[in-house]
N, CA, C and O of each residue as an XYZ file, in Angstrom:
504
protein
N      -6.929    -65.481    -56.738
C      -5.986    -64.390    -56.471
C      -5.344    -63.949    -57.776
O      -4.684    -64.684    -58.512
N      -5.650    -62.502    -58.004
C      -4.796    -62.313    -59.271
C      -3.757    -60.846    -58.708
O      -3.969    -59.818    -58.065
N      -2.448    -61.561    -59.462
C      -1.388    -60.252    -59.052
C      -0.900    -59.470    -60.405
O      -0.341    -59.959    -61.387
N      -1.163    -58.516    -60.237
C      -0.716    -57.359    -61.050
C       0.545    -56.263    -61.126
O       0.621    -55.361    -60.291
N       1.342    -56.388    -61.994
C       2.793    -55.650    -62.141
C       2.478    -54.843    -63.142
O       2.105    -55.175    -64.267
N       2.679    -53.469    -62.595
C       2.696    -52.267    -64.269
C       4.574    -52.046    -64.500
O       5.423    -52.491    -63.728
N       4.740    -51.545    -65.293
C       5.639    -51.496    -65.697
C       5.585    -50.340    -66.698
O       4.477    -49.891    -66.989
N       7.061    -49.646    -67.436
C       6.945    -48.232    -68.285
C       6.740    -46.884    -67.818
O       6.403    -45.856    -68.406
N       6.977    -47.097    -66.817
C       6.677    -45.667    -65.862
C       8.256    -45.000    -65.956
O       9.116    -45.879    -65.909
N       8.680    -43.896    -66.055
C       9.871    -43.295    -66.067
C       9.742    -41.362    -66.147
O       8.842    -40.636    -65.723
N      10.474    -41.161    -66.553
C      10.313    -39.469    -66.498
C      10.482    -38.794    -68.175
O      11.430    -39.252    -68.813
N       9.901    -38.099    -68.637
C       9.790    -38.001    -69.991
C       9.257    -35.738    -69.825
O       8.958    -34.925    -68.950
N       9.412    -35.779    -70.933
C       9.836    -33.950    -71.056
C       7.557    -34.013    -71.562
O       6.669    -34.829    -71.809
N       7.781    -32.533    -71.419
C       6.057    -32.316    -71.807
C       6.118    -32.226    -72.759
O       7.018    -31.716    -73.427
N       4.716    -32.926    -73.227
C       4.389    -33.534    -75.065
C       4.787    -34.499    -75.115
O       4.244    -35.080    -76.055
N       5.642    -35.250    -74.520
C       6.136    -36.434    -75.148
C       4.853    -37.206    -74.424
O       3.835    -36.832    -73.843
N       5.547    -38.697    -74.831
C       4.986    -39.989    -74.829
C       5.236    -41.203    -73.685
O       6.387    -41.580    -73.903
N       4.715    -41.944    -72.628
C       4.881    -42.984    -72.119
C       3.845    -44.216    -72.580
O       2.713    -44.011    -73.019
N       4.320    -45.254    -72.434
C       3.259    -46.824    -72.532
C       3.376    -47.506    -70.996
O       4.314    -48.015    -70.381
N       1.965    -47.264    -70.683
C       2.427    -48.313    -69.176
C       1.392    -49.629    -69.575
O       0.296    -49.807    -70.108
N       2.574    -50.481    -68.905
C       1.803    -51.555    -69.384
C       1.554    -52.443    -67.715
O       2.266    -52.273    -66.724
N       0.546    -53.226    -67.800
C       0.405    -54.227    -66.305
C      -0.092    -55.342    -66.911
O      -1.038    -55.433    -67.694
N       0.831    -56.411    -66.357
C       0.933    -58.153    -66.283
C      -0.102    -58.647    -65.303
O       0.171    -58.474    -64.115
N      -1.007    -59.113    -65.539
C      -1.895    -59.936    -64.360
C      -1.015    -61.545    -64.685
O      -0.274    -61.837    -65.624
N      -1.491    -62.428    -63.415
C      -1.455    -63.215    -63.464
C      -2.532    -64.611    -63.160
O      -3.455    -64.270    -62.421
N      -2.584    -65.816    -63.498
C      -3.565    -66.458    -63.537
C      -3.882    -66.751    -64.500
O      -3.046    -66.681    -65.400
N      -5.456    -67.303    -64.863
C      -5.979    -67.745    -66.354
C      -7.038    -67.249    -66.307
O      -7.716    -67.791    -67.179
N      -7.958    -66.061    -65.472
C      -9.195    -65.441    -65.600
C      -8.848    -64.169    -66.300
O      -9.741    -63.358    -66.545
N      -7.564    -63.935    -66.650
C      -7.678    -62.380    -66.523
C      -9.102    -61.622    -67.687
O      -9.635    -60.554    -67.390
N      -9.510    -62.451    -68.998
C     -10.383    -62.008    -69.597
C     -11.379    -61.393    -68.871
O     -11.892    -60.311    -69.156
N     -11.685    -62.192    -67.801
C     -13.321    -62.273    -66.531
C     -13.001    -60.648    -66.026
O     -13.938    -60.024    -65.529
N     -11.697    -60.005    -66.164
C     -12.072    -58.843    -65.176
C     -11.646    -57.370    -66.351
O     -10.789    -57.414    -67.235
N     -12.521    -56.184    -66.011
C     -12.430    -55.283    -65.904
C     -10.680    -54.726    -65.561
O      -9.847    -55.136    -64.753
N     -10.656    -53.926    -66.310
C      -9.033    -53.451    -65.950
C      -9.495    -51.790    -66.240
O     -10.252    -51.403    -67.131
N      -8.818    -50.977    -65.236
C      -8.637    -49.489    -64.774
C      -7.353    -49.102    -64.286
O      -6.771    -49.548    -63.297
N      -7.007    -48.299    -65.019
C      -5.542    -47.513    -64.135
C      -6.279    -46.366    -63.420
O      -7.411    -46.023    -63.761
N      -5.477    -45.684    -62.240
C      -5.832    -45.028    -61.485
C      -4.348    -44.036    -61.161
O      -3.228    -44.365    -61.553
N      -4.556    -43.191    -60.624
C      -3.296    -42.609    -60.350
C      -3.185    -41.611    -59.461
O      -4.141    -40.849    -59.607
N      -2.150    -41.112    -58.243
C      -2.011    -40.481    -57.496
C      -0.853    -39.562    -57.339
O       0.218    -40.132    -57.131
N      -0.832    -38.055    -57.401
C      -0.328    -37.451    -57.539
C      -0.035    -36.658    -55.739
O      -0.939    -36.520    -54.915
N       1.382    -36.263    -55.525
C       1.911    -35.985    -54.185
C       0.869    -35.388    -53.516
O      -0.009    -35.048    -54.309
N       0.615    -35.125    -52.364
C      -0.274    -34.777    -51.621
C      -2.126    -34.759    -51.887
O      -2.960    -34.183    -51.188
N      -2.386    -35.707    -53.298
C      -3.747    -35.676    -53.610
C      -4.050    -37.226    -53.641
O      -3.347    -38.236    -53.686
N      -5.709    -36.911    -53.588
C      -6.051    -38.545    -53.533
C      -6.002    -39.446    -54.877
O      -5.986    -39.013    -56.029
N      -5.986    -40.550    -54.541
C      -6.113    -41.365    -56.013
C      -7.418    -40.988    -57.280
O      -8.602    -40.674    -57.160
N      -7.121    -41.058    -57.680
C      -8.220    -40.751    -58.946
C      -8.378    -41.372    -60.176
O      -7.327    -41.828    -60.627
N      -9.331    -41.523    -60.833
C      -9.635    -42.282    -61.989
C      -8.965    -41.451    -63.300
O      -8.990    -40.313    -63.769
N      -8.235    -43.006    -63.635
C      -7.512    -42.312    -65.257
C      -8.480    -42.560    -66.337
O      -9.107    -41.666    -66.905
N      -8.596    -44.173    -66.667
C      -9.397    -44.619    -67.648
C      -9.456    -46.087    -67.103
O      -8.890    -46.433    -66.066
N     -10.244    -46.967    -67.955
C     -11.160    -48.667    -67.886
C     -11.391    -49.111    -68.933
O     -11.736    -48.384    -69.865
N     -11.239    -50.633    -69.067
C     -11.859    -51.072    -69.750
C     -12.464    -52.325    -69.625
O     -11.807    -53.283    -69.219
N     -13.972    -52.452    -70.014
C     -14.484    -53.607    -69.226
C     -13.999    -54.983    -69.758
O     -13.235    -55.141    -70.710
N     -14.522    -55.884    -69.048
C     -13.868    -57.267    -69.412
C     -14.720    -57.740    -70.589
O     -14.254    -58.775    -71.065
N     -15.776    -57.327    -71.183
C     -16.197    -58.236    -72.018
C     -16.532    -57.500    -73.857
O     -16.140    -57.968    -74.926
N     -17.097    -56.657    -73.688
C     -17.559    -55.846    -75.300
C     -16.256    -54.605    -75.224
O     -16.261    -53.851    -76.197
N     -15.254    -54.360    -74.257
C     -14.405    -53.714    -74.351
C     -14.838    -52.436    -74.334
O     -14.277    -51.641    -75.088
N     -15.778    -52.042    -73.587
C     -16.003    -50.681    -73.617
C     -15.054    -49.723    -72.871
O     -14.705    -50.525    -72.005
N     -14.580    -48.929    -72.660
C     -13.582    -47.645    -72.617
C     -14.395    -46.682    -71.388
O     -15.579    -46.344    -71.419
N     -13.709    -46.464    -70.661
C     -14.141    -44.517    -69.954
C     -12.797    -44.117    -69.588
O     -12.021    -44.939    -69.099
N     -12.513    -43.073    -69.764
C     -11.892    -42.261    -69.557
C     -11.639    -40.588    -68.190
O     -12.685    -40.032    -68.525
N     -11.424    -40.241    -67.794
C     -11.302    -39.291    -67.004
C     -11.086    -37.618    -68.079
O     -10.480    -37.486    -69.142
N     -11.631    -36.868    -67.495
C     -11.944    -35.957    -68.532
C     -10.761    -35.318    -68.966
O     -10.647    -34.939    -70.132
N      -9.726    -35.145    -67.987
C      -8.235    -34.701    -68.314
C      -7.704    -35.286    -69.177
O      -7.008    -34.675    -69.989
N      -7.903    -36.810    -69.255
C      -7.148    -37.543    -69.576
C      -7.799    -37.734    -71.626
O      -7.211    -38.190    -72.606
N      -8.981    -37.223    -71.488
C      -9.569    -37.712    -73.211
C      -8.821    -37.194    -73.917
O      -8.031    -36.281    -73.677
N      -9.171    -38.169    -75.554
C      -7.923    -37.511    -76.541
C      -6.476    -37.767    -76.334
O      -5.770    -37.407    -77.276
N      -5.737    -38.419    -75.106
C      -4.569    -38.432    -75.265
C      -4.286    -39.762    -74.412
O      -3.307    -40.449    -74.701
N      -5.045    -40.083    -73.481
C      -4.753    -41.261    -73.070
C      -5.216    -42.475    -73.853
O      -6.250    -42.195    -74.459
N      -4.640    -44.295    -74.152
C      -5.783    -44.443    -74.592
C      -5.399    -45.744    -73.650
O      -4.235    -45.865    -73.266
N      -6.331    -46.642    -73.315
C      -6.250    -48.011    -72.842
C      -6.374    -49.208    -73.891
O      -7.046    -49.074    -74.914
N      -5.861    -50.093    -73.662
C      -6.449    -51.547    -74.357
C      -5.645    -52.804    -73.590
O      -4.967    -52.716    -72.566
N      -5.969    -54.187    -74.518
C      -5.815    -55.006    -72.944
C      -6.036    -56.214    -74.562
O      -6.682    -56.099    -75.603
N      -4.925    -57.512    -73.886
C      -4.382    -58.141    -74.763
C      -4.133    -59.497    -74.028
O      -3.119    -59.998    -73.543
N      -5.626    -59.965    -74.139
C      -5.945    -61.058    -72.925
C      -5.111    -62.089    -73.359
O      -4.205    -62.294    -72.552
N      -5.080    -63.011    -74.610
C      -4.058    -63.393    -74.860
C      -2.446    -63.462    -74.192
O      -1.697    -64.436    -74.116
N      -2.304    -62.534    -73.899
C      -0.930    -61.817    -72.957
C      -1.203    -61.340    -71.357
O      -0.353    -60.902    -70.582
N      -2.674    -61.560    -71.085
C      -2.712    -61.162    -70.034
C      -2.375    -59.750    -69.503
O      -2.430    -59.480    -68.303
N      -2.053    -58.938    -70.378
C      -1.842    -57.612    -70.542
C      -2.766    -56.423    -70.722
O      -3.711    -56.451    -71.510
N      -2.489    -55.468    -70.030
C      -3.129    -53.954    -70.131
C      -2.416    -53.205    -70.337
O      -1.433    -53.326    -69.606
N      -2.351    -52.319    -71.075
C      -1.904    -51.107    -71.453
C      -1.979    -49.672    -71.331
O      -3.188    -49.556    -71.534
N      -1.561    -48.478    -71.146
C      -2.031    -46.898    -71.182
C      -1.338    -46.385    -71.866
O      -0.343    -46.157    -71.178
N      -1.142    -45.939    -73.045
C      -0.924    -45.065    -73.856
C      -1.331    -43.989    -73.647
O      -2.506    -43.670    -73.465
N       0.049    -42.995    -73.656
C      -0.078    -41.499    -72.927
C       0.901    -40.721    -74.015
O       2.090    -40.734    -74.332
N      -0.135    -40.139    -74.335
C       0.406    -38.981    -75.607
C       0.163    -37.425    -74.604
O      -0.569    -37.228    -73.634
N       1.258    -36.368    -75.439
C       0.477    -35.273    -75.134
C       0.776    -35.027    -73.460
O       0.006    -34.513    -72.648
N       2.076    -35.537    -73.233
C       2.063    -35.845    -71.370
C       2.159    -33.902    -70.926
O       2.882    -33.054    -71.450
N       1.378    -33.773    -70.067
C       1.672    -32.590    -68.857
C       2.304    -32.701    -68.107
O       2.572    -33.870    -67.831
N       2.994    -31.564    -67.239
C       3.130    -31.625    -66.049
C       2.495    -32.444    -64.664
O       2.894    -33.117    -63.714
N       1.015    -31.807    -65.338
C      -0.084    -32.363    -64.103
C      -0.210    -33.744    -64.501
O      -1.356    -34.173    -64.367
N       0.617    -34.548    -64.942
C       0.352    -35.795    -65.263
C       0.875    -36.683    -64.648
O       0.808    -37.912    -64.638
N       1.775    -35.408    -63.776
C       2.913    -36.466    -62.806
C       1.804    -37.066    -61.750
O       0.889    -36.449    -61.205
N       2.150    -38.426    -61.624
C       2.048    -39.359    -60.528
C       2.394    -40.741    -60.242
O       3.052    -41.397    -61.049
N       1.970    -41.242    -59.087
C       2.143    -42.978    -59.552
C       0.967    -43.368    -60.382
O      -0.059    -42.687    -60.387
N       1.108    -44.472    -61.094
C      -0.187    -44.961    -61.792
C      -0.036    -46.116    -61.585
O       0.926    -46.776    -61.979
N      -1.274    -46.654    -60.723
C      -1.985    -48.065    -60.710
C      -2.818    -48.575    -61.669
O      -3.742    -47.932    -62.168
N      -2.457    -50.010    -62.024
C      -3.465    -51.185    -62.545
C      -3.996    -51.420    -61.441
O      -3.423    -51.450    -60.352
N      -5.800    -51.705    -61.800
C      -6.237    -52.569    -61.114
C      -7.407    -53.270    -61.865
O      -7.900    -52.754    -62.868
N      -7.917    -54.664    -61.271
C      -8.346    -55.296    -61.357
C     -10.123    -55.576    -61.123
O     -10.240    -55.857    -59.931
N     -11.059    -55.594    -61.576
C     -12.285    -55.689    -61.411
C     -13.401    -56.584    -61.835
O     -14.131    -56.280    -62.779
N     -13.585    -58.029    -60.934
C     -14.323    -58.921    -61.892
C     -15.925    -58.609    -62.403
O     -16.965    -58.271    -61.836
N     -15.618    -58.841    -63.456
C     -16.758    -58.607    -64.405
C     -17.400    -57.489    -64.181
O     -18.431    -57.242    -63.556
N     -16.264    -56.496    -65.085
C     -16.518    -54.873    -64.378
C     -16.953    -54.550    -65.914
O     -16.490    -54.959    -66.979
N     -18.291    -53.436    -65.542
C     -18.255    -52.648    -66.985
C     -19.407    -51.739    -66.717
O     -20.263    -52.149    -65.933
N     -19.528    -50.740    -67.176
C     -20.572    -49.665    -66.850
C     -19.391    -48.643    -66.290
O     -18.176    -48.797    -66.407
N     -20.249    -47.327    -65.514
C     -19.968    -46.560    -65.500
C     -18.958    -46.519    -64.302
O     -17.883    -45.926    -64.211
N     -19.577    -47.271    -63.469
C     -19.089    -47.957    -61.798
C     -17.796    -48.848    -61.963
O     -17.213    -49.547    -61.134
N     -17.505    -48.579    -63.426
C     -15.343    -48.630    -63.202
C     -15.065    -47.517    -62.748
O     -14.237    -47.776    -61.875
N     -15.192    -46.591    -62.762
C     -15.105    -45.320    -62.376
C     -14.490    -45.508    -60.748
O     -13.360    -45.076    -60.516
N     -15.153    -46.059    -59.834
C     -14.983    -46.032    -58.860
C     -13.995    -47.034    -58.120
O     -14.160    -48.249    -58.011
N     -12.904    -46.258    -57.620
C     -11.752    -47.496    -57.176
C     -11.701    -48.451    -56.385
O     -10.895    -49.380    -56.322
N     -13.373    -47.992    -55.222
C     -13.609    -48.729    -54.089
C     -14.232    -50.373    -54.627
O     -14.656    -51.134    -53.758
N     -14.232    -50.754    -55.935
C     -14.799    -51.598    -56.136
C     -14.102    -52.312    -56.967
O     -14.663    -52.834    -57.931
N     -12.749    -52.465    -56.743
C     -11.939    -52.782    -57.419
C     -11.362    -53.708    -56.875
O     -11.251    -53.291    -55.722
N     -10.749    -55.042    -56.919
C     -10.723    -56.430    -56.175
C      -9.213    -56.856    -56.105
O      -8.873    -57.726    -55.304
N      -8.398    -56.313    -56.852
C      -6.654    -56.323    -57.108
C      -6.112    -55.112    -58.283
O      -6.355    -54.632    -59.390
N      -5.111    -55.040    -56.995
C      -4.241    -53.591    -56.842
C      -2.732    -53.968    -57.566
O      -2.285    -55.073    -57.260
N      -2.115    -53.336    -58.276
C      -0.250    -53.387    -58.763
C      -0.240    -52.642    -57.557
O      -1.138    -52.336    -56.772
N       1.222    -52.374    -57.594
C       1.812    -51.920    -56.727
C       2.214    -50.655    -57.243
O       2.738    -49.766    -56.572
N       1.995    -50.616    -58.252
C       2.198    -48.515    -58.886
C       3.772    -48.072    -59.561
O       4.899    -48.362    -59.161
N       3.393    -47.379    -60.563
C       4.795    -47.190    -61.399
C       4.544    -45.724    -61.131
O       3.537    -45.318    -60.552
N       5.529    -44.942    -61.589
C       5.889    -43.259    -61.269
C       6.565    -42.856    -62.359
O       7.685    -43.124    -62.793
N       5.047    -41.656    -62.992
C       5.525    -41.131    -64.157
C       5.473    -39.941    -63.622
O       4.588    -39.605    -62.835
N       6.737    -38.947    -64.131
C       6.924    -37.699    -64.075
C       7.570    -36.842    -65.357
O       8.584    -37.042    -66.025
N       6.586    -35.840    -65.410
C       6.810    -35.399    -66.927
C       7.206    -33.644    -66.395
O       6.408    -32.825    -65.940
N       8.254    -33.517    -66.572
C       8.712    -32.261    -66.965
C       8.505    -31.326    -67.573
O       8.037    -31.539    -68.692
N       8.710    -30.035    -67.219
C       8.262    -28.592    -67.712
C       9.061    -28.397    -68.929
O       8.955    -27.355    -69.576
């Protein structure tokens, strides 16, 4: 069982900057794949960015290139999203989640994702 807390979510003006960060817990966290995801009022969840658990490879969501970035600090058990460049349309909640021995393109997809945070709420102003 691994549990996941994001944290850094708050309300910030457009252009500016947020860091969300998510705490797993346990001693596998290296073994998994980490993806934020995020859901905006009346739309479905959707893919932000990933990164797999092992050669650290990266995907991104096409909105999101150039300004989002991920990384993950197994040591700390930590993931990160670095969000430059924030929009409007950027408002939502944003989930960590969890994916063992995730990597390829099929982070992409949330249905295959094995542990959920409970979601932080960024809203960026006009």
């Amino acid at each position: 069982q691994v549990q996941l807390v994001e944290s850094g979510g708050g309300l910030v003006q457009a252009g500016g900057s947020l860091r969300l960060a998510c705490t797993a817990s346990g001693r596998t966290f290296s073994t998994y794949a980490m993806g934020w995801f995020r859901q905006a009022p009346g739309k479905e969840r959707e893919f932000v960015a990933a990164l797999s658990w092992s050669v650290g490879n990266t995907y991104y969501a096409d909105s999101v290139k150039g300004r989002f970035t991920i990384s993950r600090d197994n040591a700390k058990n930590t993931v990160t999203l670095q969000m430059n460049s924030l929009k409007p349309e950027d408002t939502a909640v944003y989930y960590c989640a969890a994916l063992r021995f995730g990597a390829g393109i099929g982070m992409r997809n949330q249905h295959d994702y094995d542990y959920w945070g409970q979601g932080t709420q960024v809203t960026v102003s006009s």
